[in-house]
């Protein structure tokens, strides 16, 4: 499985991965990953606590080498989220420091020094049909779902980006993004390993660390770029880069322009999803336009379905039979509709959720992104927003309002709750909880509710704002109308 992504036989003493102050040559990485793989005792998925460290990189590459699915676990996840991810993925072992909710045999991290008993062969027989990665991502309701990505999809997705961005072994990649998502892990770690371009992970994506790191390609979510332009000396240090790449959420046009003014670079914007990897991007050798996410990358096709204007809050649903022609909006850059994509980098399905998997695809084989978009005559795409208010993007993290609501409803002082994303200058959207309390809310209730979510789910999913309201606005059918809150 690993060989489909990167060649473990490729020699090399040069540093290929640096995380914080710790470095690894290609030879050391492959050696440690092999020893990690040899320490796996069961063929099931390996859960990796995805702290931004060298052992995380070793464990991910080791799992891929063994051919078992790798399940990255957010390091800030609470016991409830960890328990869900481990049970849902049927992970059979745990790599990383102990955590509440992770009651599995621990695979010892492969250290720098080989042990006398170390074998170079993986101890388990890989399941050829198994996914390479299972990434947990939020939906509009319920617990996060496991997105199954094969090595072939990952390789196709990465190669398409290399083509669009001219990404080669001559590049050094800099970023400090989390290692449990597509952006930081697949693009940000597997990408450089596949292309032989050194990676310097800065542990946190701060302007000062980006400025201090010496690279040619920099990755960031819009929050990171917003913080960079708020620190002009740090921004100016990036003048030496070849490409500044933004994704995971909309980059405000003001940040785009400021970045250009401070660094001389027009940022590359690209669009993707956990389920699809990156499907749209500006090109290194092409136009870069503020507010637009570019062209389909190699192998990708898009269509923008005209949607009936029914004012629905829901994700688009199957409204057209396979045989009926799909009405698309005109490619005039203004008309908007539901973005659907197809291409070789798409996921295989949601683990154990055939219902959700089937719903994600049209009957004629296109993936429904759930995003509303427009396209112009040159094929450039603009993302207008999500069809549903129940998926929030905060700091580039995808957060489902349903999972937060269900945690808050467990609190005895909460009668009703509606969670949504409110516009936020730093995070794009901030998670806000509108709570109908039972009786008069106590002084500490807002902090208590915030802490409850941070502890049960993840720190990054906690509401940044809790507002107490007498009632929630509802339509005639009794459905909460979130668009009227805020
Ligand atoms: C952090 N802090 C904590 C904890 N975690 N405190 C207590 N308990 C915790 N568990 C503290 C930090 O130390 C810091 O404190 C403060 O909280 C804020 O931390 P900061 O890192 O600045 O976080 P933030 O402001 O909340 O977040 C901004 C961010 C973050 C760093 C940009 O949102 C981020 O990493 N986003 C990336 C998301 C991403 O990669 N998405 C990709 C999805 P102090 O300030 O005192 O030090 S994949 C995807 O979307 C697709 C495919 C695509 O298109 O890419
Ligand atoms: P995730 O699964 O966490 O990768 O989140 C995917 C969602 O992030 C997409 O469905 C979009 O709503 C949003 N997204 C990703 N990249 C962009 C971008 N460049 N511009 C606007 N939205 C984006």
Coordinates of C-alpha atoms and ligand atoms in Angstrom, one line a residue:
X1 CA 0.0 0.0 0.0
X2 CA 2.8 2.4 0.9
X3 CA 4.6 1.8 -2.4
X4 CA 1.5 3.1 -4.3
X5 CA 2.1 6.4 -2.5
X6 CA 5.9 6.6 -2.0
X7 CA 8.9 4.5 -2.7
X8 CA 10.4 3.1 0.5
X9 CA 13.5 1.9 -1.4
X10 CA 14.4 5.4 -2.5
X11 CA 17.7 6.2 -0.8
X12 CA 18.5 9.4 1.0
X13 CA 20.4 10.7 3.9
X14 CA 19.1 14.3 3.5
X15 CA 16.5 15.5 5.9
X16 CA 13.0 14.9 4.5
X17 CA 10.9 15.7 7.5
X18 CA 11.3 18.2 10.2
X19 CA 8.7 18.7 12.9
X20 CA 9.6 21.4 15.3
X21 CA 13.2 20.7 16.1
X22 CA 13.2 17.0 15.3
X23 CA 14.4 15.9 11.9
X24 CA 14.4 12.6 9.9
X25 CA 16.2 11.6 6.8
X26 CA 14.3 9.5 4.3
X27 CA 16.4 6.4 5.4
X28 CA 15.6 7.0 9.0
X29 CA 11.9 7.5 8.3
X30 CA 11.6 4.3 6.3
X31 CA 13.6 2.4 8.9
X32 CA 11.5 3.6 11.8
X33 CA 8.2 3.2 9.9
X34 CA 9.3 -0.4 9.1
X35 CA 10.0 -1.1 12.7
X36 CA 6.6 0.4 13.7
X37 CA 4.9 -1.8 11.1
X38 CA 6.7 -4.8 12.5
X39 CA 5.3 -4.0 15.9
X40 CA 1.7 -4.2 14.7
X41 CA 0.2 -7.4 16.0
X42 CA -3.3 -7.3 14.4
X43 CA -4.5 -6.6 10.9
X44 CA -7.1 -4.1 11.9
X45 CA -6.9 -0.3 11.6
X46 CA -4.3 1.5 13.7
X47 CA -5.5 4.7 15.5
X48 CA -2.7 7.3 15.6
X49 CA -3.0 10.2 18.1
X50 CA -2.1 12.8 15.6
X51 CA 0.0 15.2 17.6
X52 CA 2.3 17.4 15.5
X53 CA 5.4 15.2 16.1
X54 CA 7.9 13.0 14.3
X55 CA 6.4 9.8 15.9
X56 CA 3.0 10.7 14.4
X57 CA 4.7 10.8 10.9
X58 CA 6.5 7.5 11.6
X59 CA 3.2 5.8 12.8
X60 CA 1.2 7.0 9.7
X61 CA 3.9 5.9 7.3
X62 CA 4.3 2.7 9.3
X63 CA 0.6 1.9 9.1
X64 CA 0.6 2.6 5.3
X65 CA 3.7 0.3 5.0
X66 CA 1.9 -2.5 6.8
X67 CA -1.1 -2.0 4.6
X68 CA -3.5 -1.4 7.5
X69 CA -5.9 1.5 7.6
X70 CA -4.6 4.5 9.5
X71 CA -7.1 6.4 11.6
X72 CA -5.7 9.8 12.8
X73 CA -7.2 11.0 16.0
X74 CA -7.3 14.7 16.9
X75 CA -5.0 15.3 19.8
X76 CA -7.5 17.7 21.4
X77 CA -10.3 15.1 21.2
X78 CA -12.2 14.3 24.4
X79 CA -13.1 10.8 25.6
X80 CA -16.5 10.7 23.9
X81 CA -15.1 11.6 20.5
X82 CA -12.1 9.3 20.9
X83 CA -14.4 6.4 22.0
X84 CA -16.6 7.0 18.9
X85 CA -13.7 7.1 16.5
X86 CA -12.2 3.9 17.9
X87 CA -15.4 2.0 18.0
X88 CA -16.7 3.1 14.6
X89 CA -13.4 2.4 12.9
X90 CA -12.9 -0.9 14.8
X91 CA -9.3 0.2 15.4
X92 CA -7.3 -2.7 16.9
X93 CA -4.4 -0.8 18.3
X94 CA -3.4 2.7 19.5
X95 CA -0.2 4.6 18.6
X96 CA 0.6 7.5 20.8
X97 CA 0.4 8.6 24.5
X98 CA -2.5 7.2 26.5
X99 CA -5.8 9.0 26.5
X100 CA -9.1 8.5 28.2
X101 CA -11.4 6.7 25.9
X102 CA -8.6 4.8 24.2
X103 CA -8.6 1.4 25.7
X104 CA -6.6 -0.5 23.1
X105 CA -3.3 -2.3 22.9
X106 CA -0.5 0.3 22.4
X107 CA 2.0 0.0 19.6
X108 CA 5.3 1.3 20.9
X109 CA 6.7 4.2 18.9
X110 CA 9.7 3.2 16.9
X111 CA 12.5 5.3 18.3
X112 CA 15.6 6.5 16.6
X113 CA 17.7 3.5 17.8
X114 CA 16.9 0.1 16.2
X115 CA 16.1 -2.6 18.7
X116 CA 17.9 -6.0 18.6
X117 CA 14.6 -7.8 17.9
X118 CA 13.4 -5.5 15.2
X119 CA 12.2 -7.1 12.1
X120 CA 11.9 -5.3 8.8
X121 CA 8.8 -7.2 7.7
X122 CA 5.4 -6.1 8.8
X123 CA 4.0 -8.6 11.3
X124 CA 0.4 -8.5 9.9
X125 CA -1.0 -9.5 6.5
X126 CA -2.5 -6.4 5.0
X127 CA -6.0 -6.6 3.6
X128 CA -5.6 -5.6 0.0
X129 CA -9.1 -4.0 -0.2
X130 CA -8.6 -2.0 3.0
X131 CA -8.6 1.8 2.8
X132 CA -5.2 3.5 3.4
X133 CA -6.7 6.3 5.6
X134 CA -9.9 6.7 7.5
X135 CA -10.5 10.4 8.3
X136 CA -13.3 11.3 10.6
X137 CA -15.3 14.3 9.5
X138 CA -18.5 16.0 10.7
X139 CA -21.8 15.8 9.0
X140 CA -24.9 18.0 9.6
X141 CA -26.2 15.6 12.2
X142 CA -24.9 12.8 14.3
X143 CA -21.4 11.7 15.1
X144 CA -18.5 12.2 12.7
X145 CA -18.3 9.7 9.9
X146 CA -15.2 7.8 8.7
X147 CA -14.2 8.8 5.2
X148 CA -12.4 5.9 3.5
X149 CA -9.6 6.9 1.2
X150 CA -7.6 4.4 -0.9
X151 CA -4.0 4.7 -1.7
X152 CA -4.9 5.1 -5.3
X153 CA -7.2 8.0 -4.6
X154 CA -4.6 9.7 -2.5
X155 CA -1.9 9.2 -5.1
X156 CA -4.2 10.6 -7.9
X157 CA -5.2 13.6 -5.7
X158 CA -1.6 14.4 -4.9
X159 CA -0.4 14.0 -8.5
X160 CA -3.0 16.4 -9.7
X161 CA -1.8 19.0 -7.3
X162 CA 1.9 18.5 -8.3
X163 CA 0.8 19.1 -11.9
X164 CA -1.2 22.3 -11.0
X165 CA 1.4 23.8 -8.7
X166 CA 4.6 22.5 -10.4
X167 CA 5.4 20.9 -7.1
X168 CA 8.7 18.9 -7.3
X169 CA 11.6 17.7 -5.2
X170 CA 13.1 21.1 -5.6
X171 CA 10.4 22.6 -3.3
X172 CA 10.5 22.7 0.5
X173 CA 7.1 22.7 2.1
X174 CA 6.3 24.8 5.2
X175 CA 3.2 24.5 7.3
X176 CA 2.0 24.0 10.9
X177 CA -1.5 22.5 10.2
X178 CA -3.0 19.7 12.2
X179 CA -2.0 16.2 11.1
X180 CA -5.5 14.6 11.3
X181 CA -7.0 16.2 8.2
X182 CA -6.5 16.1 4.5
X183 CA -4.9 19.5 4.4
X184 CA -2.1 18.9 7.0
X185 CA -1.7 15.2 6.7
X186 CA -2.3 14.1 3.1
X187 CA -1.3 17.3 1.3
X188 CA 1.1 18.4 4.0
X189 CA 2.9 15.1 4.8
X190 CA 2.2 12.5 2.2
X191 CA 2.6 15.1 -0.5
X192 CA 6.2 16.0 0.3
X193 CA 7.1 12.3 0.9
X194 CA 5.6 11.3 -2.5
X195 CA 7.4 14.1 -4.4
X196 CA 10.6 14.0 -2.4
X197 CA 10.3 17.6 -1.3
X198 CA 11.5 18.2 2.2
X199 CA 8.8 19.2 4.8
X200 CA 9.3 21.6 7.7
X201 CA 6.3 21.4 10.0
X202 CA 6.2 24.3 12.4
X203 CA 4.0 22.6 15.0
X204 CA 1.8 25.7 15.2
X205 CA 0.9 27.8 12.1
X206 CA 1.9 31.1 13.6
X207 CA 3.2 34.0 11.4
X208 CA 6.5 34.1 13.4
X209 CA 7.2 30.5 12.7
X210 CA 6.3 30.7 9.0
X211 CA 8.6 33.7 8.7
X212 CA 11.5 31.9 10.4
X213 CA 11.1 28.7 8.3
X214 CA 12.9 28.7 5.0
X215 CA 10.8 27.1 2.3
X216 CA 9.4 27.6 -1.2
X217 CA 5.8 26.5 -0.7
X218 CA 3.7 27.5 2.3
X219 CA 0.3 26.0 3.2
X220 CA -2.3 27.8 5.3
X221 CA -6.0 28.0 6.1
X222 CA -7.5 31.5 5.7
X223 CA -7.2 32.2 9.4
X224 CA -3.5 31.6 9.2
X225 CA -3.1 34.0 6.2
X226 CA -5.3 36.6 8.0
X227 CA -2.9 36.4 11.0
X228 CA 0.1 36.6 8.6
X229 CA -1.0 39.8 7.0
X230 CA -1.7 41.3 10.4
X231 CA 2.0 40.9 11.1
X232 CA 3.6 42.8 8.1
X233 CA 7.3 41.9 9.0
X234 CA 6.4 38.2 9.1
X235 CA 4.5 38.5 5.9
X236 CA 7.3 40.3 4.1
X237 CA 9.7 37.4 5.1
X238 CA 7.6 35.2 2.8
X239 CA 8.5 37.2 -0.3
X240 CA 11.2 34.6 -0.9
X241 CA 8.6 31.8 -1.3
X242 CA 7.5 30.4 -4.7
X243 CA 3.9 29.7 -3.8
X244 CA 1.6 30.6 -0.9
X245 CA -1.4 28.3 -0.9
X246 CA -4.7 28.8 0.8
X247 CA -7.5 26.4 1.3
X248 CA -10.1 24.6 3.6
X249 CA -12.3 27.7 3.8
X250 CA -12.9 30.9 1.8
X251 CA -10.0 33.3 1.7
X252 CA -11.4 36.9 2.2
X253 CA -10.5 39.0 -0.9
X254 CA -9.0 41.6 1.5
X255 CA -6.5 39.0 2.9
X256 CA -5.7 38.0 -0.7
X257 CA -4.9 41.6 -1.7
X258 CA -3.0 42.3 1.5
X259 CA -0.9 39.2 1.0
X260 CA -0.1 40.3 -2.5
X261 CA 0.9 43.8 -1.4
X262 CA 3.1 42.5 1.4
X263 CA 4.8 39.5 -0.3
X264 CA 4.5 40.2 -4.0
X265 CA 2.7 36.8 -4.3
X266 CA -0.8 36.3 -5.5
X267 CA -1.9 33.3 -3.3
X268 CA -3.0 30.1 -4.9
X269 CA -6.5 29.2 -3.7
X270 CA -7.8 25.7 -3.9
X271 CA -11.0 24.0 -2.9
X272 CA -11.6 20.5 -1.6
X273 CA -13.3 18.2 0.9
X274 CA -12.2 15.3 3.1
X275 CA -14.3 13.1 0.8
X276 CA -12.8 14.5 -2.5
X277 CA -9.4 15.7 -1.7
X278 CA -8.6 18.9 -3.8
X279 CA -10.7 19.2 -6.9
X280 CA -10.4 22.8 -7.9
X281 CA -7.3 25.0 -7.8
X282 CA -5.6 28.1 -9.3
X283 CA -2.5 27.0 -11.2
X284 CA 1.1 28.1 -10.6
X285 CA 1.3 29.0 -14.3
X286 CA -2.2 30.5 -14.5
X287 CA -4.6 33.2 -13.3
X288 CA -5.2 33.7 -9.5
X289 CA -8.3 35.7 -8.7
X290 CA -9.5 36.8 -5.3
X291 CA -12.7 35.1 -4.3
X292 CA -12.3 32.3 -6.9
X293 CA -10.9 28.8 -6.4
X294 CA -9.8 28.1 -9.9
X295 CA -10.1 25.3 -12.4
X296 CA -10.7 21.6 -12.0
X297 CA -7.4 19.8 -11.4
X298 CA -6.3 16.9 -13.6
X299 CA -8.9 14.2 -14.0
X300 CA -11.7 16.2 -12.3
X301 CA -15.0 17.2 -13.9
X302 CA -17.6 19.5 -12.2
X303 CA -21.2 20.4 -12.9
X304 CA -23.3 23.0 -11.1
X305 CA -26.8 21.8 -10.8
X306 CA -29.7 24.3 -10.9
X307 CA -31.6 23.9 -7.7
X308 CA -35.3 24.6 -7.2
X309 CA -35.6 27.7 -5.1
X310 CA -37.5 26.2 -2.2
X311 CA -35.7 28.1 0.6
X312 CA -34.8 24.7 2.1
X313 CA -32.1 24.6 4.9
X314 CA -31.2 21.1 3.9
X315 CA -28.4 19.6 1.9
X316 CA -29.3 18.9 -1.7
X317 CA -31.2 15.7 -2.1
X318 CA -31.7 13.3 -5.0
X319 CA -34.3 15.2 -7.0
X320 CA -33.5 13.8 -10.5
X321 CA -33.8 10.3 -11.7
X322 CA -30.8 8.8 -13.4
X323 CA -32.3 9.1 -16.8
X324 CA -33.5 12.7 -16.6
X325 CA -31.1 15.4 -17.8
X326 CA -29.6 17.4 -15.1
X327 CA -30.3 21.1 -15.4
X328 CA -27.1 23.1 -14.9
X329 CA -26.7 26.8 -14.3
X330 CA -25.2 28.9 -17.1
X331 CA -21.4 29.4 -16.9
X332 CA -21.7 33.1 -16.4
X333 CA -19.9 33.5 -13.1
X334 CA -23.1 34.7 -11.5
X335 CA -25.6 31.9 -11.6
X336 CA -25.3 29.6 -8.6
X337 CA -26.3 26.0 -7.9
X338 CA -25.2 22.8 -6.2
X339 CA -21.6 21.8 -7.0
X340 CA -21.1 18.2 -8.0
X341 CA -17.8 16.7 -8.9
X342 CA -16.2 13.4 -10.1
X343 CA -12.6 12.3 -10.4
X344 CA -10.1 9.7 -9.5
X345 CA -9.3 11.2 -6.0
X346 CA -12.7 10.7 -4.5
X347 CA -13.3 8.6 -1.4
X348 CA -14.7 5.1 -1.4
X349 CA -17.5 5.7 1.0
X350 CA -18.3 6.4 4.7
X351 CA -17.2 3.5 6.8
X352 CA -20.1 1.3 7.8
X353 CA -22.6 3.8 6.5
X354 CA -24.0 2.6 3.1
X355 CA -27.0 4.9 3.5
X356 CA -24.9 8.0 3.9
X357 CA -22.6 6.9 1.1
X358 CA -25.5 6.4 -1.3
X359 CA -26.9 9.8 -0.4
X360 CA -23.6 11.5 -1.2
X361 CA -23.7 10.4 -4.8
X362 CA -26.2 11.2 -7.6
X363 CA -27.7 8.3 -9.4
X364 CA -25.5 9.1 -12.4
X365 CA -22.3 9.0 -10.4
X366 CA -21.4 12.5 -9.3
X367 CA -20.5 13.4 -5.7
X368 CA -22.7 16.0 -4.1
X369 CA -20.3 18.4 -2.4
X370 CA -23.1 20.3 -0.5
X371 CA -21.4 23.5 -1.6
X372 CA -23.1 26.2 -3.6
X373 CA -20.9 27.5 -6.5
X374 CA -20.8 29.5 -9.7
X375 CA -18.6 29.0 -12.8
X376 CA -17.5 31.4 -15.4
X377 CA -16.9 30.9 -19.1
X378 CA -13.2 30.2 -18.5
X379 CA -14.0 27.4 -16.2
X380 CA -13.1 29.3 -13.0
X381 CA -15.1 28.4 -10.0
X382 CA -16.4 30.5 -7.1
X383 CA -17.7 28.9 -3.8
X384 CA -20.6 30.8 -2.5
X385 CA -21.2 28.8 0.7
X386 CA -22.7 25.6 2.1
X387 CA -26.2 24.6 1.2
X388 CA -26.8 23.8 4.9
X389 CA -26.4 26.1 7.9
X390 CA -25.6 22.9 9.9
X391 CA -22.0 22.6 8.7
X392 CA -19.8 25.2 10.2
X393 CA -16.2 26.1 9.0
X394 CA -14.3 27.6 11.8
X395 CA -10.5 28.2 11.4
X396 CA -10.7 25.7 8.5
X397 CA -12.2 23.0 10.8
X398 CA -15.5 21.4 9.6
X399 CA -17.8 21.2 12.6
X400 CA -21.4 19.8 12.5
X401 CA -23.9 21.7 14.6
X402 CA -25.8 18.4 15.3
X403 CA -23.0 16.8 17.4
X404 CA -22.5 20.0 19.5
X405 CA -26.3 20.3 20.0
X406 CA -26.5 16.7 21.3
X407 CA -23.7 17.3 23.8
X408 CA -25.4 20.6 25.0
X409 CA -28.8 18.9 25.3
X410 CA -27.3 16.5 27.8
X411 CA -26.9 19.3 30.3
X412 CA -29.8 19.5 32.7
X413 CA -30.1 23.3 32.5
X414 CA -30.5 23.3 28.7
X415 CA -34.1 23.0 27.4
X416 CA -33.4 23.7 23.7
X417 CA -30.4 24.6 21.6
X418 CA -29.4 25.7 18.1
X419 CA -25.8 25.8 17.1
X420 CA -24.6 27.7 14.0
X421 CA -21.6 29.5 12.6
X422 CA -21.6 33.3 12.9
X423 CA -19.2 35.5 10.7
X424 CA -15.9 36.0 12.5
X425 CA -13.0 38.2 11.2
X426 CA -10.3 35.7 12.4
X427 CA -11.9 32.3 12.1
X428 CA -14.2 32.9 9.2
X429 CA -17.1 31.5 11.3
X430 CA -17.2 31.0 15.0
X431 CA -19.3 28.3 16.6
X432 CA -22.3 30.0 18.4
X433 CA -24.8 28.2 20.6
X434 CA -28.2 29.7 21.1
X435 CA -29.6 28.1 24.3
X436 CA -33.0 28.2 25.8
X437 CA -32.2 27.6 29.4
X438 CA -34.3 25.7 32.0
X439 CA -35.2 28.6 34.3
X440 CA -32.8 31.5 34.8
X441 CA -29.3 30.7 33.7
X442 CA -26.7 30.7 36.4
X443 CA -23.6 33.0 36.1
X444 CA -21.2 30.2 35.1
X445 CA -23.5 28.3 32.8
X446 CA -22.1 29.7 29.5
X447 CA -18.5 28.7 30.5
X448 CA -19.7 25.3 31.7
X449 CA -21.4 24.6 28.4
X450 CA -18.3 25.6 26.5
X451 CA -16.2 23.3 28.7
X452 CA -18.6 20.5 28.2
X453 CA -18.2 20.5 24.4
X454 CA -14.4 21.0 24.7
X455 CA -14.1 18.0 27.0
X456 CA -16.6 15.7 25.3
X457 CA -15.8 16.4 21.7
X458 CA -12.7 18.5 20.9
X459 CA -11.2 21.8 22.0
X460 CA -11.6 23.2 18.5
X461 CA -15.3 22.4 18.4
X462 CA -16.2 24.4 21.5
X463 CA -18.6 27.3 21.1
X464 CA -16.9 30.6 21.1
X465 CA -20.1 32.3 22.0
X466 CA -23.1 31.1 24.1
X467 CA -26.3 33.3 23.9
X468 CA -29.3 32.6 26.1
X469 CA -32.6 33.2 24.4
X470 CA -36.3 32.8 25.4
X471 CA -37.2 30.7 22.4
X472 CA -35.9 29.6 19.0
X473 CA -37.5 30.9 15.8
X474 CA -39.4 28.1 14.1
X475 CA -41.3 27.8 10.8
X476 CA -44.9 26.6 10.5
X477 CA -43.7 23.0 10.5
X478 CA -41.9 23.6 13.8
X479 CA -38.4 23.4 12.3
X480 CA -35.9 25.7 13.8
X481 CA -34.9 28.5 11.4
X482 CA -31.3 29.1 12.1
X483 CA -31.0 31.7 9.4
X484 CA -33.1 34.0 11.6
X485 CA -30.6 33.7 14.5
X486 CA -27.5 35.8 14.9
Ligands
LIG1 C1 -5.3 24.7 22.1 N1 -5.3 25.5 23.2 C2 -5.8 24.8 24.2 C3 -6.1 23.5 23.7 N2 -5.8 23.5 22.4 N3 -6.1 25.1 25.5 C4 -6.6 24.1 26.3 N4 -6.9 22.9 25.9 C5 -6.7 22.5 24.6 N5 -6.9 21.3 24.2 C6 -5.0 26.9 23.2 C7 -3.7 27.2 22.5 O1 -2.6 26.8 23.2 C8 -3.8 28.7 22.3 O2 -3.5 29.4 23.5 C9 -5.3 28.9 22.1 O3 -5.9 27.7 22.6 C10 -5.7 29.2 20.7 O4 -4.9 28.3 19.9 P1 -4.7 28.5 18.4 O5 -3.8 27.4 18.0 O6 -4.4 29.9 18.0 O7 -6.1 28.1 17.9 P2 -7.3 28.8 17.3 O8 -7.2 30.3 17.3 O9 -8.5 28.3 18.0 O10 -7.2 28.2 15.9 C11 -6.7 28.8 14.7 C12 -6.0 27.8 13.8 C13 -6.7 26.5 13.8 C14 -4.6 27.6 14.4 C15 -5.9 28.3 12.4 O11 -8.1 26.7 13.6 C16 -6.2 25.4 12.9 O12 -5.2 24.8 13.0 N6 -7.0 25.2 11.8 C17 -6.7 24.3 10.7 C18 -7.8 23.4 10.4 C19 -7.5 22.5 9.2 O13 -6.4 22.1 9.0 N7 -8.5 22.1 8.4 C20 -8.4 21.3 7.3 C21 -9.5 20.4 7.1 P3 -2.4 30.6 23.5 O14 -2.9 31.6 22.5 O15 -2.4 31.0 24.9 O16 -1.1 30.0 23.1 S1 -9.3 19.4 5.6 C22 -10.0 20.3 4.5 O17 -10.7 21.3 4.8 C23 -9.9 20.1 3.0 C24 -9.7 18.9 2.4 C25 -9.2 21.3 2.4 O18 -9.8 21.9 1.5 O19 -8.1 21.5 2.9
LIG2 P1 -13.4 19.4 5.0 O1 -14.1 18.2 4.8 O2 -13.1 19.7 6.4 O3 -12.3 19.4 4.1 O4 -14.4 20.6 4.6 C1 -14.8 20.8 3.3 C2 -15.5 22.1 3.1 O5 -14.6 23.2 3.3 C3 -16.0 22.3 1.7 O6 -17.2 21.6 1.5 C4 -16.2 23.8 1.6 O7 -17.4 24.2 2.2 C5 -15.0 24.3 2.5 N1 -13.9 24.7 1.7 C6 -12.7 24.0 1.4 N2 -11.9 24.8 0.7 C7 -12.5 25.9 0.4 C8 -12.2 27.1 -0.3 N3 -11.0 27.3 -0.9 N4 -13.1 28.1 -0.4 C9 -14.3 28.0 0.2 N5 -14.7 26.9 0.9 C10 -13.8 25.9 1.0

